[in-house]
Amino acid sequence: MDITFDSRLQVGMKAPDFCLPGSPIGDFCLSEAVKIEPELIDAYYFRGDAHLRKGDLDRAKADFDRTLKLDPNYGDAYLARATVAWLRREPNETIADCTEAIRLGRLLASLMPDEPEVLGLLALMLLLEARRPARTTAEGELVLLADQDRALWD
């Protein structure tokens, strides 16, 4: 039985915690995966997620950029990259990635109008977007929900 590298990676991603992205073995596996299969989109995304969880924002952004270069419709990667931009205090990049994630969510909802998970995700993204102007101060500091100016909500 011939087992492809891709199938081995998929098994590894579903293995016990010590093999998951973010663990030393998981990180090694993902780094090796992109060396062997440079077009393996999920490996870049999961490695970027592991970098993000560790606070390595430059590497996380690079992996999310590569994910999106390989698949411009990878919605989760836009949201993850927006998180990196927000943590780096790059509001224009954050807004651009969130806007693209909403566009993809709307497209998916139009293709799958009977899927409650798709509609729920789109509704959540739209709710967060509507509150965006009230969620931060001019200096970029977070404003608690109770302290937000609701007149700024869209």
PDB file of C-alpha atoms in Angstrom:
ATOM      1  CA  MET A   1       0.000   0.000   0.000  1.00  0.00           C
ATOM      2  CA  ASP A   2       1.473   3.330  -1.113  1.00  0.00           C
ATOM      3  CA  ILE A   3       0.871   6.119   1.415  1.00  0.00           C
ATOM      4  CA  THR A   4       1.371   9.616   0.038  1.00  0.00           C
ATOM      5  CA  PHE A   5       3.068  12.357   1.996  1.00  0.00           C
ATOM      6  CA  ASP A   6      -0.200  14.310   2.044  1.00  0.00           C
ATOM      7  CA  SER A   7      -2.090  11.426   3.658  1.00  0.00           C
ATOM      8  CA  ARG A   8       0.664  11.018   6.272  1.00  0.00           C
ATOM      9  CA  LEU A   9       0.415  14.734   7.089  1.00  0.00           C
ATOM     10  CA  GLN A  10      -3.363  14.507   7.416  1.00  0.00           C
ATOM     11  CA  VAL A  11      -2.994  11.583   9.811  1.00  0.00           C
ATOM     12  CA  GLY A  12      -0.388  13.555  11.755  1.00  0.00           C
ATOM     13  CA  MET A  13      -2.736  16.526  12.082  1.00  0.00           C
ATOM     14  CA  LYS A  14      -5.372  14.233  13.583  1.00  0.00           C
ATOM     15  CA  ALA A  15      -2.916  12.451  15.898  1.00  0.00           C
ATOM     16  CA  PRO A  16      -2.631  12.909  19.680  1.00  0.00           C
ATOM     17  CA  ASP A  17      -1.735  16.313  21.089  1.00  0.00           C
ATOM     18  CA  PHE A  18       2.025  15.790  20.947  1.00  0.00           C
ATOM     19  CA  CYS A  19       1.785  15.780  17.123  1.00  0.00           C
ATOM     20  CA  LEU A  20      -0.444  18.837  16.817  1.00  0.00           C
ATOM     21  CA  PRO A  21       0.706  22.227  15.508  1.00  0.00           C
ATOM     22  CA  GLY A  22       2.190  24.187  18.374  1.00  0.00           C
ATOM     23  CA  SER A  23       3.929  21.183  19.915  1.00  0.00           C
ATOM     24  CA  PRO A  24       7.625  20.614  19.130  1.00  0.00           C
ATOM     25  CA  ILE A  25       6.871  17.505  17.063  1.00  0.00           C
ATOM     26  CA  GLY A  26       3.914  19.135  15.330  1.00  0.00           C
ATOM     27  CA  ASP A  27       5.940  22.227  14.442  1.00  0.00           C
ATOM     28  CA  PHE A  28       8.746  20.050  13.094  1.00  0.00           C
ATOM     29  CA  CYS A  29       6.288  18.021  10.997  1.00  0.00           C
ATOM     30  CA  LEU A  30       4.735  21.158   9.496  1.00  0.00           C
ATOM     31  CA  SER A  31       8.122  22.694   8.726  1.00  0.00           C
ATOM     32  CA  GLU A  32       9.228  19.476   7.057  1.00  0.00           C
ATOM     33  CA  ALA A  33       5.923  19.284   5.194  1.00  0.00           C
ATOM     34  CA  VAL A  34       6.414  22.634   3.481  1.00  0.00           C
ATOM     35  CA  LYS A  35       9.971  21.654   2.533  1.00  0.00           C
ATOM     36  CA  ILE A  36       8.794  18.431   0.906  1.00  0.00           C
ATOM     37  CA  GLU A  37       5.505  19.735  -0.534  1.00  0.00           C
ATOM     38  CA  PRO A  38       5.822  23.526  -1.030  1.00  0.00           C
ATOM     39  CA  GLU A  39       2.234  23.734  -2.313  1.00  0.00           C
ATOM     40  CA  LEU A  40       0.670  22.089   0.773  1.00  0.00           C
ATOM     41  CA  ILE A  41      -1.660  24.913   1.770  1.00  0.00           C
ATOM     42  CA  ASP A  42      -2.880  23.550   5.110  1.00  0.00           C
ATOM     43  CA  ALA A  43       0.677  23.080   6.357  1.00  0.00           C
ATOM     44  CA  TYR A  44       1.360  26.807   5.941  1.00  0.00           C
ATOM     45  CA  TYR A  45      -1.936  27.734   7.584  1.00  0.00           C
ATOM     46  CA  PHE A  46      -1.449  25.442  10.602  1.00  0.00           C
ATOM     47  CA  ARG A  47       2.186  26.454  10.987  1.00  0.00           C
ATOM     48  CA  GLY A  48       1.122  30.114  10.852  1.00  0.00           C
ATOM     49  CA  ASP A  49      -1.477  29.409  13.524  1.00  0.00           C
ATOM     50  CA  ALA A  50       1.209  27.795  15.707  1.00  0.00           C
ATOM     51  CA  HIS A  51       3.468  30.852  15.231  1.00  0.00           C
ATOM     52  CA  LEU A  52       0.555  33.142  16.110  1.00  0.00           C
ATOM     53  CA  ARG A  53      -0.166  31.217  19.321  1.00  0.00           C
ATOM     54  CA  LYS A  54       3.504  31.575  20.303  1.00  0.00           C
ATOM     55  CA  GLY A  55       3.469  35.314  19.549  1.00  0.00           C
ATOM     56  CA  ASP A  56       5.846  35.047  16.578  1.00  0.00           C
ATOM     57  CA  LEU A  57       3.870  37.505  14.470  1.00  0.00           C
ATOM     58  CA  ASP A  58       6.375  37.889  11.627  1.00  0.00           C
ATOM     59  CA  ARG A  59       6.497  34.161  10.928  1.00  0.00           C
ATOM     60  CA  ALA A  60       2.732  33.838  11.374  1.00  0.00           C
ATOM     61  CA  LYS A  61       2.116  36.595   8.832  1.00  0.00           C
ATOM     62  CA  ALA A  62       4.567  35.045   6.377  1.00  0.00           C
ATOM     63  CA  ASP A  63       2.805  31.680   6.592  1.00  0.00           C
ATOM     64  CA  PHE A  64      -0.659  33.223   6.244  1.00  0.00           C
ATOM     65  CA  ASP A  65       0.581  35.264   3.268  1.00  0.00           C
ATOM     66  CA  ARG A  66       1.861  32.071   1.650  1.00  0.00           C
ATOM     67  CA  THR A  67      -1.445  30.311   2.381  1.00  0.00           C
ATOM     68  CA  LEU A  68      -3.344  33.107   0.642  1.00  0.00           C
ATOM     69  CA  LYS A  69      -0.943  33.198  -2.278  1.00  0.00           C
ATOM     70  CA  LEU A  70      -1.597  29.495  -2.842  1.00  0.00           C
ATOM     71  CA  ASP A  71      -5.363  29.786  -2.230  1.00  0.00           C
ATOM     72  CA  PRO A  72      -6.848  33.319  -2.324  1.00  0.00           C
ATOM     73  CA  ASN A  73     -10.200  31.910  -1.142  1.00  0.00           C
ATOM     74  CA  TYR A  74      -8.913  30.473   2.166  1.00  0.00           C
ATOM     75  CA  GLY A  75     -11.224  32.507   4.417  1.00  0.00           C
ATOM     76  CA  ASP A  76      -9.725  31.389   7.736  1.00  0.00           C
ATOM     77  CA  ALA A  77      -6.334  32.654   6.617  1.00  0.00           C
ATOM     78  CA  TYR A  78      -7.748  36.171   6.094  1.00  0.00           C
ATOM     79  CA  LEU A  79      -9.147  36.182   9.621  1.00  0.00           C
ATOM     80  CA  ALA A  80      -5.909  34.823  11.059  1.00  0.00           C
ATOM     81  CA  ARG A  81      -3.819  37.360   9.144  1.00  0.00           C
ATOM     82  CA  ALA A  82      -6.193  40.113  10.329  1.00  0.00           C
ATOM     83  CA  THR A  83      -5.503  38.986  13.898  1.00  0.00           C
ATOM     84  CA  VAL A  84      -1.767  39.308  13.262  1.00  0.00           C
ATOM     85  CA  ALA A  85      -2.270  42.795  11.791  1.00  0.00           C
ATOM     86  CA  TRP A  86      -4.410  43.819  14.769  1.00  0.00           C
ATOM     87  CA  LEU A  87      -1.774  42.604  17.222  1.00  0.00           C
ATOM     88  CA  ARG A  88       0.844  44.556  15.251  1.00  0.00           C
ATOM     89  CA  ARG A  89      -1.419  47.637  15.367  1.00  0.00           C
ATOM     90  CA  GLU A  90      -1.877  47.760  11.598  1.00  0.00           C
ATOM     91  CA  PRO A  91      -5.528  48.842  11.325  1.00  0.00           C
ATOM     92  CA  ASN A  92      -5.665  49.210   7.535  1.00  0.00           C
ATOM     93  CA  GLU A  93      -4.427  45.653   7.008  1.00  0.00           C
ATOM     94  CA  THR A  94      -6.825  44.357   9.671  1.00  0.00           C
ATOM     95  CA  ILE A  95      -9.808  46.031   8.009  1.00  0.00           C
ATOM     96  CA  ALA A  96      -8.788  44.847   4.537  1.00  0.00           C
ATOM     97  CA  ASP A  97      -8.495  41.210   5.638  1.00  0.00           C
ATOM     98  CA  CYS A  98     -11.755  41.309   7.603  1.00  0.00           C
ATOM     99  CA  THR A  99     -13.510  42.845   4.602  1.00  0.00           C
ATOM    100  CA  GLU A 100     -12.213  40.060   2.369  1.00  0.00           C
ATOM    101  CA  ALA A 101     -13.291  37.404   4.889  1.00  0.00           C
ATOM    102  CA  ILE A 102     -16.806  38.914   4.893  1.00  0.00           C
ATOM    103  CA  ARG A 103     -16.850  38.947   1.087  1.00  0.00           C
ATOM    104  CA  LEU A 104     -15.942  35.271   1.025  1.00  0.00           C
ATOM    105  CA  GLY A 105     -18.537  34.556   3.730  1.00  0.00           C
ATOM    106  CA  ARG A 106     -21.223  36.244   1.647  1.00  0.00           C
ATOM    107  CA  LEU A 107     -20.155  34.278  -1.406  1.00  0.00           C
ATOM    108  CA  LEU A 108     -20.276  31.030   0.532  1.00  0.00           C
ATOM    109  CA  ALA A 109     -23.682  31.917   1.996  1.00  0.00           C
ATOM    110  CA  SER A 110     -25.024  32.557  -1.499  1.00  0.00           C
ATOM    111  CA  LEU A 111     -23.732  29.150  -2.614  1.00  0.00           C
ATOM    112  CA  MET A 112     -24.947  27.336   0.518  1.00  0.00           C
ATOM    113  CA  PRO A 113     -28.033  29.257   1.728  1.00  0.00           C
ATOM    114  CA  ASP A 114     -29.399  26.293   3.700  1.00  0.00           C
ATOM    115  CA  GLU A 115     -26.259  25.761   5.798  1.00  0.00           C
ATOM    116  CA  PRO A 116     -26.797  27.233   9.274  1.00  0.00           C
ATOM    117  CA  GLU A 117     -23.072  27.164  10.122  1.00  0.00           C
ATOM    118  CA  VAL A 118     -22.238  29.295   7.083  1.00  0.00           C
ATOM    119  CA  LEU A 119     -25.031  31.759   7.851  1.00  0.00           C
ATOM    120  CA  GLY A 120     -24.048  31.878  11.527  1.00  0.00           C
ATOM    121  CA  LEU A 121     -20.409  32.614  10.710  1.00  0.00           C
ATOM    122  CA  LEU A 122     -21.415  35.362   8.286  1.00  0.00           C
ATOM    123  CA  ALA A 123     -23.772  36.866  10.879  1.00  0.00           C
ATOM    124  CA  LEU A 124     -21.019  36.862  13.488  1.00  0.00           C
ATOM    125  CA  MET A 125     -18.541  38.524  11.119  1.00  0.00           C
ATOM    126  CA  LEU A 126     -21.114  41.176  10.183  1.00  0.00           C
ATOM    127  CA  LEU A 127     -21.934  41.839  13.850  1.00  0.00           C
ATOM    128  CA  LEU A 128     -18.270  42.332  14.677  1.00  0.00           C
ATOM    129  CA  GLU A 129     -17.782  44.557  11.641  1.00  0.00           C
ATOM    130  CA  ALA A 130     -20.770  46.702  12.614  1.00  0.00           C
ATOM    131  CA  ARG A 131     -19.194  47.365  16.016  1.00  0.00           C
ATOM    132  CA  ARG A 132     -15.662  47.964  14.680  1.00  0.00           C
ATOM    133  CA  PRO A 133     -15.637  51.787  14.984  1.00  0.00           C
ATOM    134  CA  ALA A 134     -16.613  51.600  18.669  1.00  0.00           C
ATOM    135  CA  ARG A 135     -14.280  48.783  19.708  1.00  0.00           C
ATOM    136  CA  THR A 136     -11.044  50.769  19.872  1.00  0.00           C
ATOM    137  CA  THR A 137      -9.898  54.213  20.899  1.00  0.00           C
ATOM    138  CA  ALA A 138      -8.075  56.562  18.533  1.00  0.00           C
ATOM    139  CA  GLU A 139      -4.839  55.181  20.012  1.00  0.00           C
ATOM    140  CA  GLY A 140      -5.874  51.618  19.181  1.00  0.00           C
ATOM    141  CA  GLU A 141      -6.689  50.505  22.728  1.00  0.00           C
ATOM    142  CA  LEU A 142      -9.621  48.144  23.226  1.00  0.00           C
ATOM    143  CA  VAL A 143     -12.893  49.513  24.560  1.00  0.00           C
ATOM    144  CA  LEU A 144     -14.965  47.148  26.682  1.00  0.00           C
ATOM    145  CA  LEU A 145     -18.433  46.386  25.345  1.00  0.00           C
ATOM    146  CA  ALA A 146     -20.106  48.157  28.284  1.00  0.00           C
ATOM    147  CA  ASP A 147     -18.070  51.306  27.549  1.00  0.00           C
ATOM    148  CA  GLN A 148     -18.592  51.413  23.788  1.00  0.00           C
ATOM    149  CA  ASP A 149     -20.472  54.310  22.208  1.00  0.00           C
ATOM    150  CA  ARG A 150     -23.379  52.465  20.635  1.00  0.00           C
ATOM    151  CA  ALA A 151     -24.113  55.408  18.379  1.00  0.00           C
ATOM    152  CA  LEU A 152     -20.978  54.364  16.472  1.00  0.00           C
ATOM    153  CA  TRP A 153     -22.401  50.913  15.760  1.00  0.00           C
ATOM    154  CA  ASP A 154     -23.524  50.458  12.176  1.00  0.00           C
TER     155      ASP A 154
END
